[in-house]
C-alpha cells in the first residue's frame, strides 16, 4: 500500500490555448491553433517542506483562504498580489463551471502558494497538488499544515500559465478534493467505471489536440486520475480525447454517468463516507 499523496507534477507547456470566454455549458473547442497546450511529466524533486518550518502570510480574498510563503509575500509583493488576484479570478471561473451545491465544500479548502525553486529552503518550479487531511501524517517532508489543501508550488509558474491551463489545473485538483474529502480512494462507483474503461482500452491510442497519438492517456493511470481527468472533460475541456462533454458521452458513457452521479448533476451525490480520504 502506498501512502504517497495525489500528485500532479506537471511540467507544463501551454501555448495558444483557448481562453475562458464561454459559459459552463455547451463549451465547444475552437478551431485548433498552430500550437496546442501539451504536458509532460517529470519526477518531482524531494523537497523538505516540513523542516525548516515554512512561514506564511495569510490572506482571505474573494471567500478563499490563501497562505503565501512569507518570503514570496515580503520579497516579491507585486508577484504575490498578482498571483492571489489571478487565483481568485480563476477559482471564480471554476465555480461557474461546477454545480452550485459543490461550492461551499470547495471553498473550505486552503490554498498554499509557494515561492518556487528559488525559495531559501528549496522548492519546486511547477505543479499543483491536492493533499488530503491525512497525507502529512504519512510523509515526513510535507508541511503538517497542508491538510485539505491545494499547494501551488511556484507563484511564478502559475502566473505563466495561459487561460486554458490556469483553469485546467484548478478543475483537476478540486476534483481530487471533491472525491477524497467525501469518499475513499476506492469508491466503488469510480473504481468500477475506471476498470471498465481500462479493460475496454478507451484511453489507449487517443489523439491529443495536436493529432499526436497517446499510447496511454493520463485518465487510464488510476481511478483517482480517471475521476479528475473526466471531470475536466465534463466541466471544462481536455487536451486529449475525449476533449469535452459530448466527446465523453460518445467515448465513455459509463464514465460520463459516473461523473454525473458523483457530482450530483441529476440527483444528490452519494452520501459522504466515514472512510473519506482513506488510503487503500
PDB file of C-alpha atoms in Angstrom, residues 76-266:
ATOM      1  CA  UNK A  76       8.117  39.861  -4.198  1.00  0.00           C
ATOM      2  CA  UNK A  77       4.956  41.644  -3.049  1.00  0.00           C
ATOM      3  CA  UNK A  78       3.893  42.597  -6.570  1.00  0.00           C
ATOM      4  CA  UNK A  79       4.091  38.979  -7.739  1.00  0.00           C
ATOM      5  CA  UNK A  80       2.284  37.870  -4.578  1.00  0.00           C
ATOM      6  CA  UNK A  81      -0.542  40.317  -5.237  1.00  0.00           C
ATOM      7  CA  UNK A  82      -0.789  39.213  -8.858  1.00  0.00           C
ATOM      8  CA  UNK A  83      -0.954  35.507  -8.076  1.00  0.00           C
ATOM      9  CA  UNK A  84      -3.636  35.960  -5.419  1.00  0.00           C
ATOM     10  CA  UNK A  85      -5.669  38.114  -7.781  1.00  0.00           C
ATOM     11  CA  UNK A  86      -5.329  35.564 -10.573  1.00  0.00           C
ATOM     12  CA  UNK A  87      -6.142  32.594  -8.369  1.00  0.00           C
ATOM     13  CA  UNK A  88      -9.209  34.366  -7.044  1.00  0.00           C
ATOM     14  CA  UNK A  89     -10.364  35.128 -10.593  1.00  0.00           C
ATOM     15  CA  UNK A  90      -9.721  31.613 -11.892  1.00  0.00           C
ATOM     16  CA  UNK A  91     -11.330  29.970  -8.861  1.00  0.00           C
ATOM     17  CA  UNK A  92     -14.393  32.108  -9.514  1.00  0.00           C
ATOM     18  CA  UNK A  93     -14.329  30.865 -13.108  1.00  0.00           C
ATOM     19  CA  UNK A  94     -14.080  27.275 -11.866  1.00  0.00           C
ATOM     20  CA  UNK A  95     -17.076  27.684  -9.564  1.00  0.00           C
ATOM     21  CA  UNK A  96     -19.108  28.904 -12.525  1.00  0.00           C
ATOM     22  CA  UNK A  97     -18.272  25.606 -14.228  1.00  0.00           C
ATOM     23  CA  UNK A  98     -19.143  23.379 -11.258  1.00  0.00           C
ATOM     24  CA  UNK A  99     -22.586  22.704  -9.750  1.00  0.00           C
ATOM     25  CA  UNK A 100     -23.661  25.289  -7.195  1.00  0.00           C
ATOM     26  CA  UNK A 101     -24.161  22.716  -4.441  1.00  0.00           C
ATOM     27  CA  UNK A 102     -20.418  21.937  -4.528  1.00  0.00           C
ATOM     28  CA  UNK A 103     -19.279  25.481  -3.805  1.00  0.00           C
ATOM     29  CA  UNK A 104     -19.488  25.560  -0.012  1.00  0.00           C
ATOM     30  CA  UNK A 105     -17.381  22.427   0.380  1.00  0.00           C
ATOM     31  CA  UNK A 106     -14.758  23.536  -2.107  1.00  0.00           C
ATOM     32  CA  UNK A 107     -14.471  26.960  -0.502  1.00  0.00           C
ATOM     33  CA  UNK A 108     -13.327  25.269   2.708  1.00  0.00           C
ATOM     34  CA  UNK A 109     -10.059  24.286   1.043  1.00  0.00           C
ATOM     35  CA  UNK A 110      -6.873  26.173   1.807  1.00  0.00           C
ATOM     36  CA  UNK A 111      -4.504  27.269  -0.959  1.00  0.00           C
ATOM     37  CA  UNK A 112      -0.794  27.411  -0.172  1.00  0.00           C
ATOM     38  CA  UNK A 113       1.207  29.439  -2.687  1.00  0.00           C
ATOM     39  CA  UNK A 114       4.924  28.752  -2.594  1.00  0.00           C
ATOM     40  CA  UNK A 115       7.925  30.768  -3.743  1.00  0.00           C
ATOM     41  CA  UNK A 116       9.189  28.051  -6.094  1.00  0.00           C
ATOM     42  CA  UNK A 117      12.658  26.627  -6.622  1.00  0.00           C
ATOM     43  CA  UNK A 118      14.330  29.885  -5.564  1.00  0.00           C
ATOM     44  CA  UNK A 119      12.961  29.678  -2.020  1.00  0.00           C
ATOM     45  CA  UNK A 120      15.668  29.781   0.646  1.00  0.00           C
ATOM     46  CA  UNK A 121      14.578  26.383   1.973  1.00  0.00           C
ATOM     47  CA  UNK A 122      14.161  24.930  -1.512  1.00  0.00           C
ATOM     48  CA  UNK A 123      11.118  24.321  -3.631  1.00  0.00           C
ATOM     49  CA  UNK A 124       9.679  23.104  -6.899  1.00  0.00           C
ATOM     50  CA  UNK A 125       9.444  25.127 -10.076  1.00  0.00           C
ATOM     51  CA  UNK A 126       5.981  23.964 -11.181  1.00  0.00           C
ATOM     52  CA  UNK A 127       2.941  21.910 -10.334  1.00  0.00           C
ATOM     53  CA  UNK A 128      -0.186  21.887  -8.216  1.00  0.00           C
ATOM     54  CA  UNK A 129      -1.149  19.195  -5.744  1.00  0.00           C
ATOM     55  CA  UNK A 130      -4.103  18.399  -3.515  1.00  0.00           C
ATOM     56  CA  UNK A 131      -3.333  16.902  -0.117  1.00  0.00           C
ATOM     57  CA  UNK A 132      -5.976  15.109   1.864  1.00  0.00           C
ATOM     58  CA  UNK A 133      -6.187  15.641   5.597  1.00  0.00           C
ATOM     59  CA  UNK A 134      -4.144  12.576   6.498  1.00  0.00           C
ATOM     60  CA  UNK A 135      -1.304  12.958   3.992  1.00  0.00           C
ATOM     61  CA  UNK A 136       1.118  14.849   6.277  1.00  0.00           C
ATOM     62  CA  UNK A 137       0.825  12.001   8.798  1.00  0.00           C
ATOM     63  CA  UNK A 138       2.468   9.616   6.343  1.00  0.00           C
ATOM     64  CA  UNK A 139       5.005  11.859   4.610  1.00  0.00           C
ATOM     65  CA  UNK A 140       7.729  13.402   6.740  1.00  0.00           C
ATOM     66  CA  UNK A 141       8.602  16.027   4.095  1.00  0.00           C
ATOM     67  CA  UNK A 142       5.125  17.556   3.959  1.00  0.00           C
ATOM     68  CA  UNK A 143       4.190  20.686   5.849  1.00  0.00           C
ATOM     69  CA  UNK A 144       1.790  19.483   8.585  1.00  0.00           C
ATOM     70  CA  UNK A 145      -0.484  22.427   7.744  1.00  0.00           C
ATOM     71  CA  UNK A 146      -1.127  21.020   4.284  1.00  0.00           C
ATOM     72  CA  UNK A 147      -4.340  19.226   5.247  1.00  0.00           C
ATOM     73  CA  UNK A 148      -7.319  19.518   2.948  1.00  0.00           C
ATOM     74  CA  UNK A 149      -5.247  21.899   0.878  1.00  0.00           C
ATOM     75  CA  UNK A 150      -4.161  22.663  -2.660  1.00  0.00           C
ATOM     76  CA  UNK A 151      -0.495  23.612  -2.969  1.00  0.00           C
ATOM     77  CA  UNK A 152       0.695  25.823  -5.828  1.00  0.00           C
ATOM     78  CA  UNK A 153       4.428  25.145  -5.823  1.00  0.00           C
ATOM     79  CA  UNK A 154       5.502  28.194  -7.794  1.00  0.00           C
ATOM     80  CA  UNK A 155       3.662  31.508  -7.951  1.00  0.00           C
ATOM     81  CA  UNK A 156       5.780  32.481 -10.942  1.00  0.00           C
ATOM     82  CA  UNK A 157       4.890  29.315 -12.836  1.00  0.00           C
ATOM     83  CA  UNK A 158       1.172  29.684 -12.184  1.00  0.00           C
ATOM     84  CA  UNK A 159       1.264  33.264 -13.449  1.00  0.00           C
ATOM     85  CA  UNK A 160       2.998  31.975 -16.588  1.00  0.00           C
ATOM     86  CA  UNK A 161       0.150  29.573 -17.413  1.00  0.00           C
ATOM     87  CA  UNK A 162      -2.292  30.706 -20.059  1.00  0.00           C
ATOM     88  CA  UNK A 163      -6.039  30.897 -19.505  1.00  0.00           C
ATOM     89  CA  UNK A 164      -6.596  27.270 -20.506  1.00  0.00           C
ATOM     90  CA  UNK A 165      -4.099  25.715 -18.114  1.00  0.00           C
ATOM     91  CA  UNK A 166      -4.736  28.128 -15.258  1.00  0.00           C
ATOM     92  CA  UNK A 167      -8.301  26.767 -15.158  1.00  0.00           C
ATOM     93  CA  UNK A 168      -7.490  23.153 -16.067  1.00  0.00           C
ATOM     94  CA  UNK A 169      -5.057  22.794 -13.178  1.00  0.00           C
ATOM     95  CA  UNK A 170      -7.628  24.019 -10.670  1.00  0.00           C
ATOM     96  CA  UNK A 171     -10.503  21.911 -12.003  1.00  0.00           C
ATOM     97  CA  UNK A 172      -8.266  18.846 -11.797  1.00  0.00           C
ATOM     98  CA  UNK A 173      -7.134  19.429  -8.218  1.00  0.00           C
ATOM     99  CA  UNK A 174     -10.566  20.493  -6.967  1.00  0.00           C
ATOM    100  CA  UNK A 175     -11.924  17.282  -8.483  1.00  0.00           C
ATOM    101  CA  UNK A 176      -9.479  15.305  -6.348  1.00  0.00           C
ATOM    102  CA  UNK A 177     -10.694  17.294  -3.351  1.00  0.00           C
ATOM    103  CA  UNK A 178     -14.365  16.653  -4.162  1.00  0.00           C
ATOM    104  CA  UNK A 179     -13.603  12.924  -4.346  1.00  0.00           C
ATOM    105  CA  UNK A 180     -11.331  12.449  -1.353  1.00  0.00           C
ATOM    106  CA  UNK A 181     -12.969  14.877   1.055  1.00  0.00           C
ATOM    107  CA  UNK A 182     -16.107  12.695   0.868  1.00  0.00           C
ATOM    108  CA  UNK A 183     -15.266   9.178  -0.263  1.00  0.00           C
ATOM    109  CA  UNK A 184     -12.372   6.700  -0.066  1.00  0.00           C
ATOM    110  CA  UNK A 185      -9.777   6.186  -2.769  1.00  0.00           C
ATOM    111  CA  UNK A 186     -11.540   3.066  -3.972  1.00  0.00           C
ATOM    112  CA  UNK A 187     -15.056   4.457  -4.043  1.00  0.00           C
ATOM    113  CA  UNK A 188     -16.828   1.662  -5.988  1.00  0.00           C
ATOM    114  CA  UNK A 189     -18.633   3.950  -8.449  1.00  0.00           C
ATOM    115  CA  UNK A 190     -15.333   5.497  -9.550  1.00  0.00           C
ATOM    116  CA  UNK A 191     -13.203   2.364  -9.323  1.00  0.00           C
ATOM    117  CA  UNK A 192     -15.604   0.206 -11.331  1.00  0.00           C
ATOM    118  CA  UNK A 193     -16.036   2.808 -14.087  1.00  0.00           C
ATOM    119  CA  UNK A 194     -12.251   3.155 -14.358  1.00  0.00           C
ATOM    120  CA  UNK A 195     -11.736  -0.620 -14.524  1.00  0.00           C
ATOM    121  CA  UNK A 196     -14.319  -0.951 -17.271  1.00  0.00           C
ATOM    122  CA  UNK A 197     -12.706   1.879 -19.241  1.00  0.00           C
ATOM    123  CA  UNK A 198      -9.241   0.345 -18.874  1.00  0.00           C
ATOM    124  CA  UNK A 199     -10.496  -3.096 -19.875  1.00  0.00           C
ATOM    125  CA  UNK A 200     -12.085  -1.570 -22.973  1.00  0.00           C
ATOM    126  CA  UNK A 201      -8.875   0.426 -23.638  1.00  0.00           C
ATOM    127  CA  UNK A 202     -10.894   3.606 -24.011  1.00  0.00           C
ATOM    128  CA  UNK A 203      -7.907   5.771 -23.081  1.00  0.00           C
ATOM    129  CA  UNK A 204      -5.242   3.975 -25.080  1.00  0.00           C
ATOM    130  CA  UNK A 205      -4.287   5.227 -28.520  1.00  0.00           C
ATOM    131  CA  UNK A 206      -6.197   8.503 -28.183  1.00  0.00           C
ATOM    132  CA  UNK A 207      -5.356  11.695 -30.051  1.00  0.00           C
ATOM    133  CA  UNK A 208      -4.333  14.912 -28.389  1.00  0.00           C
ATOM    134  CA  UNK A 209      -5.145  18.353 -29.761  1.00  0.00           C
ATOM    135  CA  UNK A 210      -2.036  18.262 -31.937  1.00  0.00           C
ATOM    136  CA  UNK A 211      -3.127  14.989 -33.529  1.00  0.00           C
ATOM    137  CA  UNK A 212      -0.423  13.029 -31.717  1.00  0.00           C
ATOM    138  CA  UNK A 213      -1.453   9.520 -30.700  1.00  0.00           C
ATOM    139  CA  UNK A 214      -1.017   8.918 -26.971  1.00  0.00           C
ATOM    140  CA  UNK A 215      -0.207   5.332 -26.118  1.00  0.00           C
ATOM    141  CA  UNK A 216      -1.901   5.740 -22.734  1.00  0.00           C
ATOM    142  CA  UNK A 217      -3.745   8.861 -21.602  1.00  0.00           C
ATOM    143  CA  UNK A 218      -3.462  10.083 -18.024  1.00  0.00           C
ATOM    144  CA  UNK A 219      -7.078   9.092 -17.318  1.00  0.00           C
ATOM    145  CA  UNK A 220      -6.007   5.440 -17.532  1.00  0.00           C
ATOM    146  CA  UNK A 221      -3.353   5.845 -14.810  1.00  0.00           C
ATOM    147  CA  UNK A 222      -5.614   5.012 -11.869  1.00  0.00           C
ATOM    148  CA  UNK A 223      -9.142   5.640 -10.647  1.00  0.00           C
ATOM    149  CA  UNK A 224      -8.129   8.883  -8.928  1.00  0.00           C
ATOM    150  CA  UNK A 225      -6.779  10.468 -12.099  1.00  0.00           C
ATOM    151  CA  UNK A 226      -9.644   8.980 -14.092  1.00  0.00           C
ATOM    152  CA  UNK A 227     -12.131  10.902 -11.957  1.00  0.00           C
ATOM    153  CA  UNK A 228     -10.162  14.147 -12.132  1.00  0.00           C
ATOM    154  CA  UNK A 229      -9.491  13.958 -15.874  1.00  0.00           C
ATOM    155  CA  UNK A 230     -13.080  13.073 -16.752  1.00  0.00           C
ATOM    156  CA  UNK A 231     -14.248  15.928 -14.543  1.00  0.00           C
ATOM    157  CA  UNK A 232     -12.096  18.264 -16.646  1.00  0.00           C
ATOM    158  CA  UNK A 233     -13.616  16.920 -19.861  1.00  0.00           C
ATOM    159  CA  UNK A 234     -17.156  17.197 -18.491  1.00  0.00           C
ATOM    160  CA  UNK A 235     -16.988  20.653 -16.945  1.00  0.00           C
ATOM    161  CA  UNK A 236     -14.177  22.322 -18.904  1.00  0.00           C
ATOM    162  CA  UNK A 237     -12.005  20.905 -21.676  1.00  0.00           C
ATOM    163  CA  UNK A 238      -9.348  18.256 -22.116  1.00  0.00           C
ATOM    164  CA  UNK A 239      -6.245  18.256 -24.284  1.00  0.00           C
ATOM    165  CA  UNK A 240      -6.769  14.667 -25.445  1.00  0.00           C
ATOM    166  CA  UNK A 241      -9.790  12.596 -26.440  1.00  0.00           C
ATOM    167  CA  UNK A 242     -12.457  12.968 -25.190  1.00  0.00           C
ATOM    168  CA  UNK A 243     -11.979  16.712 -25.491  1.00  0.00           C
ATOM    169  CA  UNK A 244     -15.289  17.775 -23.960  1.00  0.00           C
ATOM    170  CA  UNK A 245     -18.579  16.588 -22.520  1.00  0.00           C
ATOM    171  CA  UNK A 246     -20.068  15.457 -25.806  1.00  0.00           C
ATOM    172  CA  UNK A 247     -16.889  13.582 -26.655  1.00  0.00           C
ATOM    173  CA  UNK A 248     -17.022  11.906 -23.250  1.00  0.00           C
ATOM    174  CA  UNK A 249     -20.641  10.911 -23.883  1.00  0.00           C
ATOM    175  CA  UNK A 250     -19.631   9.197 -27.124  1.00  0.00           C
ATOM    176  CA  UNK A 251     -16.385   7.565 -25.978  1.00  0.00           C
ATOM    177  CA  UNK A 252     -17.122   6.616 -22.392  1.00  0.00           C
ATOM    178  CA  UNK A 253     -20.837   6.771 -21.497  1.00  0.00           C
ATOM    179  CA  UNK A 254     -20.181   4.770 -18.343  1.00  0.00           C
ATOM    180  CA  UNK A 255     -17.609   7.312 -17.248  1.00  0.00           C
ATOM    181  CA  UNK A 256     -19.974  10.175 -18.007  1.00  0.00           C
ATOM    182  CA  UNK A 257     -22.727   8.530 -15.945  1.00  0.00           C
ATOM    183  CA  UNK A 258     -20.273   8.107 -13.062  1.00  0.00           C
ATOM    184  CA  UNK A 259     -19.245  11.780 -13.217  1.00  0.00           C
ATOM    185  CA  UNK A 260     -22.861  12.915 -13.205  1.00  0.00           C
ATOM    186  CA  UNK A 261     -23.620  10.665 -10.222  1.00  0.00           C
ATOM    187  CA  UNK A 262     -20.612  11.666  -8.105  1.00  0.00           C
ATOM    188  CA  UNK A 263     -21.014  15.393  -8.808  1.00  0.00           C
ATOM    189  CA  UNK A 264     -24.782  15.234  -8.216  1.00  0.00           C
ATOM    190  CA  UNK A 265     -25.812  16.533 -11.630  1.00  0.00           C
ATOM    191  CA  UNK A 266     -29.296  14.984 -11.768  1.00  0.00           C
TER     192      UNK A 266
END
